[in-house]
PDB file of C-alpha atoms and ligand atoms in Angstrom:
ATOM      1  CA  MET A  15     150.041  76.738  81.278  1.00  0.00           C
ATOM      2  CA  PRO A  16     148.106  78.254  78.467  1.00  0.00           C
ATOM      3  CA  PRO A  17     146.075  75.917  76.159  1.00  0.00           C
ATOM      4  CA  ARG A  18     147.484  75.299  72.922  1.00  0.00           C
ATOM      5  CA  ASP A  19     144.665  76.490  71.095  1.00  0.00           C
ATOM      6  CA  HIS A  20     143.411  79.944  71.861  1.00  0.00           C
ATOM      7  CA  PRO A  21     139.967  79.874  73.701  1.00  0.00           C
ATOM      8  CA  PRO A  22     137.297  81.757  71.859  1.00  0.00           C
ATOM      9  CA  LEU A  23     137.307  85.528  72.296  1.00  0.00           C
ATOM     10  CA  LEU A  24     133.784  86.809  73.409  1.00  0.00           C
ATOM     11  CA  ALA A  25     132.217  89.805  71.641  1.00  0.00           C
ATOM     12  CA  VAL A  26     128.982  91.294  72.509  1.00  0.00           C
ATOM     13  CA  VAL A  27     126.671  94.006  70.931  1.00  0.00           C
ATOM     14  CA  ALA A  28     123.658  95.525  72.720  1.00  0.00           C
ATOM     15  CA  THR A  29     121.848  98.702  72.538  1.00  0.00           C
ATOM     16  CA  THR A  30     122.538 101.429  75.055  1.00  0.00           C
ATOM     17  CA  ARG A  31     118.951 100.696  76.397  1.00  0.00           C
ATOM     18  CA  GLU A  32     119.240  97.133  76.886  1.00  0.00           C
ATOM     19  CA  VAL A  33     122.159  97.682  78.865  1.00  0.00           C
ATOM     20  CA  LEU A  34     120.828 100.222  81.122  1.00  0.00           C
ATOM     21  CA  ASP A  35     117.622  98.327  81.607  1.00  0.00           C
ATOM     22  CA  HIS A  36     119.822  95.169  82.603  1.00  0.00           C
ATOM     23  CA  PRO A  37     118.591  94.283  86.230  1.00  0.00           C
ATOM     24  CA  GLU A  38     122.290  93.471  87.301  1.00  0.00           C
ATOM     25  CA  LEU A  39     123.684  96.566  85.830  1.00  0.00           C
ATOM     26  CA  HIS A  40     123.982 100.178  87.471  1.00  0.00           C
ATOM     27  CA  GLU A  41     126.236 103.064  87.470  1.00  0.00           C
ATOM     28  CA  GLY A  42     127.466 101.964  91.166  1.00  0.00           C
ATOM     29  CA  LEU A  43     129.587  99.250  89.481  1.00  0.00           C
ATOM     30  CA  LEU A  44     131.753 102.092  87.938  1.00  0.00           C
ATOM     31  CA  ALA A  45     134.988 103.423  89.485  1.00  0.00           C
ATOM     32  CA  PRO A  46     135.105 106.854  90.773  1.00  0.00           C
ATOM     33  CA  TRP A  47     137.489 107.849  88.210  1.00  0.00           C
ATOM     34  CA  GLU A  48     134.735 106.575  85.366  1.00  0.00           C
ATOM     35  CA  ARG A  49     132.010 108.369  87.141  1.00  0.00           C
ATOM     36  CA  ARG A  50     133.984 111.608  87.298  1.00  0.00           C
ATOM     37  CA  ARG A  51     134.633 111.318  83.272  1.00  0.00           C
ATOM     38  CA  LEU A  52     130.926 110.550  82.808  1.00  0.00           C
ATOM     39  CA  ASP A  53     130.192 113.824  84.738  1.00  0.00           C
ATOM     40  CA  ARG A  54     132.104 115.822  82.194  1.00  0.00           C
ATOM     41  CA  ILE A  55     129.922 114.526  79.374  1.00  0.00           C
ATOM     42  CA  ARG A  56     127.390 117.176  78.596  1.00  0.00           C
ATOM     43  CA  VAL A  57     125.176 115.430  75.814  1.00  0.00           C
ATOM     44  CA  PRO A  58     122.711 113.047  77.689  1.00  0.00           C
ATOM     45  CA  GLY A  59     122.764 110.627  74.781  1.00  0.00           C
ATOM     46  CA  ARG A  60     126.396 110.331  74.758  1.00  0.00           C
ATOM     47  CA  ARG A  61     126.776 109.993  78.472  1.00  0.00           C
ATOM     48  CA  ASP A  62     124.226 106.917  78.351  1.00  0.00           C
ATOM     49  CA  ASP A  63     126.306 105.500  75.502  1.00  0.00           C
ATOM     50  CA  VAL A  64     129.513 105.867  77.490  1.00  0.00           C
ATOM     51  CA  THR A  65     127.850 104.346  80.598  1.00  0.00           C
ATOM     52  CA  ALA A  66     126.520 101.478  78.675  1.00  0.00           C
ATOM     53  CA  ALA A  67     129.589 100.544  77.024  1.00  0.00           C
ATOM     54  CA  ARG A  68     131.613 100.524  80.374  1.00  0.00           C
ATOM     55  CA  LEU A  69     128.842  98.302  82.036  1.00  0.00           C
ATOM     56  CA  LEU A  70     128.724  96.089  78.972  1.00  0.00           C
ATOM     57  CA  VAL A  71     132.407  95.291  78.992  1.00  0.00           C
ATOM     58  CA  ARG A  72     132.073  94.264  82.760  1.00  0.00           C
ATOM     59  CA  LEU A  73     129.320  91.749  82.112  1.00  0.00           C
ATOM     60  CA  CYS A  74     131.596  90.445  79.074  1.00  0.00           C
ATOM     61  CA  VAL A  75     134.540  90.104  81.374  1.00  0.00           C
ATOM     62  CA  ALA A  76     132.515  88.782  84.109  1.00  0.00           C
ATOM     63  CA  ARG A  77     131.215  85.820  81.886  1.00  0.00           C
ATOM     64  CA  PHE A  78     134.607  85.131  80.379  1.00  0.00           C
ATOM     65  CA  THR A  79     136.656  85.238  83.593  1.00  0.00           C
ATOM     66  CA  GLY A  80     134.143  84.224  86.106  1.00  0.00           C
ATOM     67  CA  LEU A  81     134.971  87.420  88.212  1.00  0.00           C
ATOM     68  CA  PRO A  82     132.094  89.428  89.548  1.00  0.00           C
ATOM     69  CA  PRO A  83     131.060  92.401  87.742  1.00  0.00           C
ATOM     70  CA  GLU A  84     132.217  94.796  90.341  1.00  0.00           C
ATOM     71  CA  ALA A  85     135.788  93.312  89.948  1.00  0.00           C
ATOM     72  CA  SER A  86     135.508  93.150  86.156  1.00  0.00           C
ATOM     73  CA  GLY A  87     136.087  96.991  85.083  1.00  0.00           C
ATOM     74  CA  PRO A  88     139.029  97.746  82.940  1.00  0.00           C
ATOM     75  CA  ASP A  89     141.664 100.170  83.814  1.00  0.00           C
ATOM     76  CA  GLN A  90     142.895 102.488  80.970  1.00  0.00           C
ATOM     77  CA  TYR A  91     146.651 103.799  80.219  1.00  0.00           C
ATOM     78  CA  CYS A  92     147.564 106.162  77.348  1.00  0.00           C
ATOM     79  CA  ASP A  93     150.966 105.314  75.874  1.00  0.00           C
ATOM     80  CA  THR A  94     151.428 108.866  74.638  1.00  0.00           C
ATOM     81  CA  CYS A  95     150.669 110.889  77.930  1.00  0.00           C
ATOM     82  CA  ARG A  96     151.759 108.126  80.028  1.00  0.00           C
ATOM     83  CA  ARG A  97     149.007 108.608  82.295  1.00  0.00           C
ATOM     84  CA  HIS A  98     145.929 106.479  83.326  1.00  0.00           C
ATOM     85  CA  GLY A  99     142.195 107.193  83.011  1.00  0.00           C
ATOM     86  CA  HIS A 100     142.076 107.342  79.236  1.00  0.00           C
ATOM     87  CA  GLY A 101     143.849 105.271  76.222  1.00  0.00           C
ATOM     88  CA  ARG A 102     143.964 101.602  75.745  1.00  0.00           C
ATOM     89  CA  PRO A 103     141.665  99.500  78.159  1.00  0.00           C
ATOM     90  CA  TYR A 104     143.427  96.771  80.116  1.00  0.00           C
ATOM     91  CA  LEU A 105     142.517  94.380  82.859  1.00  0.00           C
ATOM     92  CA  SER A 106     144.901  94.596  85.814  1.00  0.00           C
ATOM     93  CA  ARG A 107     143.563  91.521  87.318  1.00  0.00           C
ATOM     94  CA  ARG A 108     144.047  89.488  84.128  1.00  0.00           C
ATOM     95  CA  PRO A 109     147.010  90.575  82.153  1.00  0.00           C
ATOM     96  CA  GLY A 110     147.048  87.875  79.760  1.00  0.00           C
ATOM     97  CA  LEU A 111     143.479  88.985  78.560  1.00  0.00           C
ATOM     98  CA  GLY A 112     142.951  91.883  76.023  1.00  0.00           C
ATOM     99  CA  VAL A 113     139.622  93.917  76.403  1.00  0.00           C
ATOM    100  CA  SER A 114     137.937  96.507  74.288  1.00  0.00           C
ATOM    101  CA  LEU A 115     134.679  98.428  74.160  1.00  0.00           C
ATOM    102  CA  SER A 116     132.966 100.801  71.858  1.00  0.00           C
ATOM    103  CA  HIS A 117     129.953 103.084  71.406  1.00  0.00           C
ATOM    104  CA  ALA A 118     128.060 104.697  68.925  1.00  0.00           C
ATOM    105  CA  ASP A 119     124.765 106.579  68.760  1.00  0.00           C
ATOM    106  CA  GLY A 120     122.604 104.333  70.944  1.00  0.00           C
ATOM    107  CA  LEU A 121     124.920 101.149  70.190  1.00  0.00           C
ATOM    108  CA  VAL A 122     127.492  99.658  72.395  1.00  0.00           C
ATOM    109  CA  ALA A 123     129.969  96.662  71.889  1.00  0.00           C
ATOM    110  CA  ALA A 124     132.422  95.020  74.085  1.00  0.00           C
ATOM    111  CA  ALA A 125     134.932  92.073  73.734  1.00  0.00           C
ATOM    112  CA  VAL A 126     137.422  90.011  75.810  1.00  0.00           C
ATOM    113  CA  GLY A 127     139.858  87.355  74.990  1.00  0.00           C
ATOM    114  CA  PRO A 128     143.478  86.066  74.873  1.00  0.00           C
ATOM    115  CA  GLY A 129     145.867  88.666  73.813  1.00  0.00           C
ATOM    116  CA  PRO A 130     145.198  91.873  71.994  1.00  0.00           C
ATOM    117  CA  VAL A 131     141.379  92.629  71.336  1.00  0.00           C
ATOM    118  CA  GLY A 132     139.831  95.115  69.317  1.00  0.00           C
ATOM    119  CA  VAL A 133     136.028  95.885  68.797  1.00  0.00           C
ATOM    120  CA  ASP A 134     133.964  98.487  66.914  1.00  0.00           C
ATOM    121  CA  VAL A 135     130.353  98.934  66.331  1.00  0.00           C
ATOM    122  CA  GLU A 136     128.615 101.646  64.202  1.00  0.00           C
ATOM    123  CA  PRO A 137     125.004 102.308  63.228  1.00  0.00           C
ATOM    124  CA  ALA A 138     124.420 100.240  59.886  1.00  0.00           C
ATOM    125  CA  ALA A 139     123.049 103.607  58.382  1.00  0.00           C
ATOM    126  CA  ARG A 140     126.284 105.594  58.985  1.00  0.00           C
ATOM    127  CA  ARG A 141     128.210 106.323  56.047  1.00  0.00           C
ATOM    128  CA  PRO A 142     131.945 106.162  56.538  1.00  0.00           C
ATOM    129  CA  GLY A 143     134.120 109.457  56.083  1.00  0.00           C
ATOM    130  CA  PRO A 144     135.113 110.958  52.711  1.00  0.00           C
ATOM    131  CA  LEU A 145     137.391 108.915  50.587  1.00  0.00           C
ATOM    132  CA  PRO A 146     140.532 110.969  51.036  1.00  0.00           C
ATOM    133  CA  VAL A 147     140.404 110.193  54.884  1.00  0.00           C
ATOM    134  CA  LEU A 148     139.722 106.743  54.229  1.00  0.00           C
ATOM    135  CA  ARG A 149     142.588 106.500  51.929  1.00  0.00           C
ATOM    136  CA  ARG A 150     144.848 107.560  54.823  1.00  0.00           C
ATOM    137  CA  LEU A 151     143.605 104.868  57.099  1.00  0.00           C
ATOM    138  CA  LEU A 152     142.664 101.865  55.027  1.00  0.00           C
ATOM    139  CA  PRO A 153     144.584  99.584  52.778  1.00  0.00           C
ATOM    140  CA  ALA A 154     144.210 100.744  49.079  1.00  0.00           C
ATOM    141  CA  THR A 155     143.449  97.205  47.679  1.00  0.00           C
ATOM    142  CA  GLU A 156     140.660  96.775  50.410  1.00  0.00           C
ATOM    143  CA  LEU A 157     139.191 100.381  49.530  1.00  0.00           C
ATOM    144  CA  ARG A 158     139.175  99.479  45.971  1.00  0.00           C
ATOM    145  CA  GLU A 159     137.228  96.252  46.319  1.00  0.00           C
ATOM    146  CA  ALA A 160     134.806  97.928  48.693  1.00  0.00           C
ATOM    147  CA  ALA A 161     134.284 100.866  46.339  1.00  0.00           C
ATOM    148  CA  ALA A 162     133.360  98.121  43.340  1.00  0.00           C
ATOM    149  CA  ALA A 163     131.058  96.052  45.572  1.00  0.00           C
ATOM    150  CA  PRO A 164     127.310  96.191  44.588  1.00  0.00           C
ATOM    151  CA  ASP A 165     126.540  98.321  47.709  1.00  0.00           C
ATOM    152  CA  PRO A 166     129.849 100.324  48.151  1.00  0.00           C
ATOM    153  CA  ASP A 167     128.468 102.412  51.277  1.00  0.00           C
ATOM    154  CA  ALA A 168     127.815  99.287  53.178  1.00  0.00           C
ATOM    155  CA  ALA A 169     131.035  97.613  52.038  1.00  0.00           C
ATOM    156  CA  LEU A 170     133.155 100.761  52.896  1.00  0.00           C
ATOM    157  CA  LEU A 171     131.338 100.926  56.565  1.00  0.00           C
ATOM    158  CA  ARG A 172     132.416  97.118  56.731  1.00  0.00           C
ATOM    159  CA  LEU A 173     135.993  98.084  56.024  1.00  0.00           C
ATOM    160  CA  TRP A 174     135.868 101.026  58.321  1.00  0.00           C
ATOM    161  CA  VAL A 175     134.553  98.984  61.339  1.00  0.00           C
ATOM    162  CA  ARG A 176     137.338  96.204  60.780  1.00  0.00           C
ATOM    163  CA  GLY A 177     139.968  98.916  60.454  1.00  0.00           C
ATOM    164  CA  GLU A 178     138.853 100.314  63.775  1.00  0.00           C
ATOM    165  CA  ALA A 179     138.919  96.957  65.321  1.00  0.00           C
ATOM    166  CA  ARG A 180     142.364  96.291  64.127  1.00  0.00           C
ATOM    167  CA  PHE A 181     143.597  99.364  65.283  1.00  0.00           C
ATOM    168  CA  LYS A 182     142.230  99.116  68.714  1.00  0.00           C
ATOM    169  CA  ALA A 183     143.822  95.625  68.887  1.00  0.00           C
ATOM    170  CA  GLY A 184     147.466  97.183  68.213  1.00  0.00           C
ATOM    171  CA  GLY A 185     147.292  96.660  64.432  1.00  0.00           C
ATOM    172  CA  ARG A 186     149.843  93.870  64.643  1.00  0.00           C
ATOM    173  CA  ALA A 187     149.912  91.204  61.924  1.00  0.00           C
ATOM    174  CA  GLY A 188     148.393  87.889  62.321  1.00  0.00           C
ATOM    175  CA  LEU A 189     145.270  89.368  64.067  1.00  0.00           C
ATOM    176  CA  ARG A 190     141.903  87.339  63.050  1.00  0.00           C
ATOM    177  CA  LEU A 191     139.134  89.849  62.050  1.00  0.00           C
ATOM    178  CA  LEU A 192     135.566  88.965  62.088  1.00  0.00           C
ATOM    179  CA  ASP A 193     132.713  91.451  61.010  1.00  0.00           C
ATOM    180  CA  TRP A 194     128.933  91.150  61.111  1.00  0.00           C
ATOM    181  CA  THR A 195     125.613  92.773  60.881  1.00  0.00           C
ATOM    182  CA  ASP A 196     123.120  92.822  63.644  1.00  0.00           C
ATOM    183  CA  ARG A 197     119.777  93.454  61.911  1.00  0.00           C
ATOM    184  CA  ASP A 198     117.752  93.574  64.974  1.00  0.00           C
ATOM    185  CA  ARG A 199     119.829  96.502  66.137  1.00  0.00           C
ATOM    186  CA  ALA A 200     120.925  98.152  62.802  1.00  0.00           C
ATOM    187  CA  ALA A 201     124.480  97.669  63.768  1.00  0.00           C
ATOM    188  CA  VAL A 202     127.593  96.693  61.911  1.00  0.00           C
ATOM    189  CA  ALA A 203     130.326  95.466  64.079  1.00  0.00           C
ATOM    190  CA  ALA A 204     133.662  94.055  63.952  1.00  0.00           C
ATOM    191  CA  VAL A 205     136.227  92.296  66.385  1.00  0.00           C
ATOM    192  CA  ALA A 206     139.917  91.661  65.918  1.00  0.00           C
ATOM    193  CA  GLY A 207     141.869  89.212  68.159  1.00  0.00           C
ATOM    194  CA  ALA A 208     144.189  86.423  68.253  1.00  0.00           C
ATOM    195  CA  GLY A 209     141.803  83.406  68.262  1.00  0.00           C
ATOM    196  CA  PRO A 210     138.273  82.253  67.077  1.00  0.00           C
ATOM    197  CA  VAL A 211     135.402  84.481  68.090  1.00  0.00           C
ATOM    198  CA  THR A 212     132.259  83.863  69.551  1.00  0.00           C
ATOM    199  CA  VAL A 213     129.785  86.767  69.019  1.00  0.00           C
ATOM    200  CA  ILE A 214     126.885  87.201  71.329  1.00  0.00           C
ATOM    201  CA  ALA A 215     124.170  89.618  70.568  1.00  0.00           C
ATOM    202  CA  CYS A 216     122.060  89.880  73.457  1.00  0.00           C
ATOM    203  CA  ALA A 217     121.377  92.160  76.563  1.00  0.00           C
ATOM    204  CA  ASP A 218     122.507  89.255  78.925  1.00  0.00           C
ATOM    205  CA  PRO A 219     125.955  87.824  78.306  1.00  0.00           C
ATOM    206  CA  VAL A 220     126.122  86.647  81.819  1.00  0.00           C
ATOM    207  CA  SER A 221     123.592  83.951  81.339  1.00  0.00           C
ATOM    208  CA  GLY A 222     124.365  83.736  77.784  1.00  0.00           C
ATOM    209  CA  ARG A 223     120.744  83.809  76.621  1.00  0.00           C
ATOM    210  CA  PRO A 224     120.413  84.810  73.028  1.00  0.00           C
ATOM    211  CA  GLY A 225     118.775  88.046  72.458  1.00  0.00           C
TER     212      GLY A 225
HETATM  213 ZN1   ZN B 330     146.702 110.634  76.512  1.00  0.00          ZN
END
């Protein structure tokens, strides 16, 4: 029986470098279909980011479930094309858990927890897209508040990552949202899920040693 209170959702932010340098992680953990997908990425930095995100999500899932990292990789399924290999990630071994990953210019994030989960990370210096685009994607009242904030660019970026996290979690009502700034990594991140969130910013979420 599931516990009455949601167990906390685990979210991790790291730099791509921290993950690629992690002693327990290597590309051999990736599934053949993931490696085939990586082989099609021509920009080396982007390939590293995607690799790191897929490795970090394994560490995250391994810590949360107790499964070994090699058994912690998410599958993906696209509702639109009804095909595997892209689209929303899910854990076939733990159907009750949600999983999410994100990467952006040398930064990666991963999250796992009960029910739907979404995570997004962006460089803190990034400026979110033009207002007409934001208007189509984000609630008008929140946009107005962000535009009136003392630092509108930072407030809009925070709104953006929250919107992305909510979208990745399926966008349903009742999701909890948490955003935070990781100053050491110059990152802004947000996570959406059904329960309270434990955020770990470190290169070693398996040991839980703070980074
Ligand atoms: Zn598709």
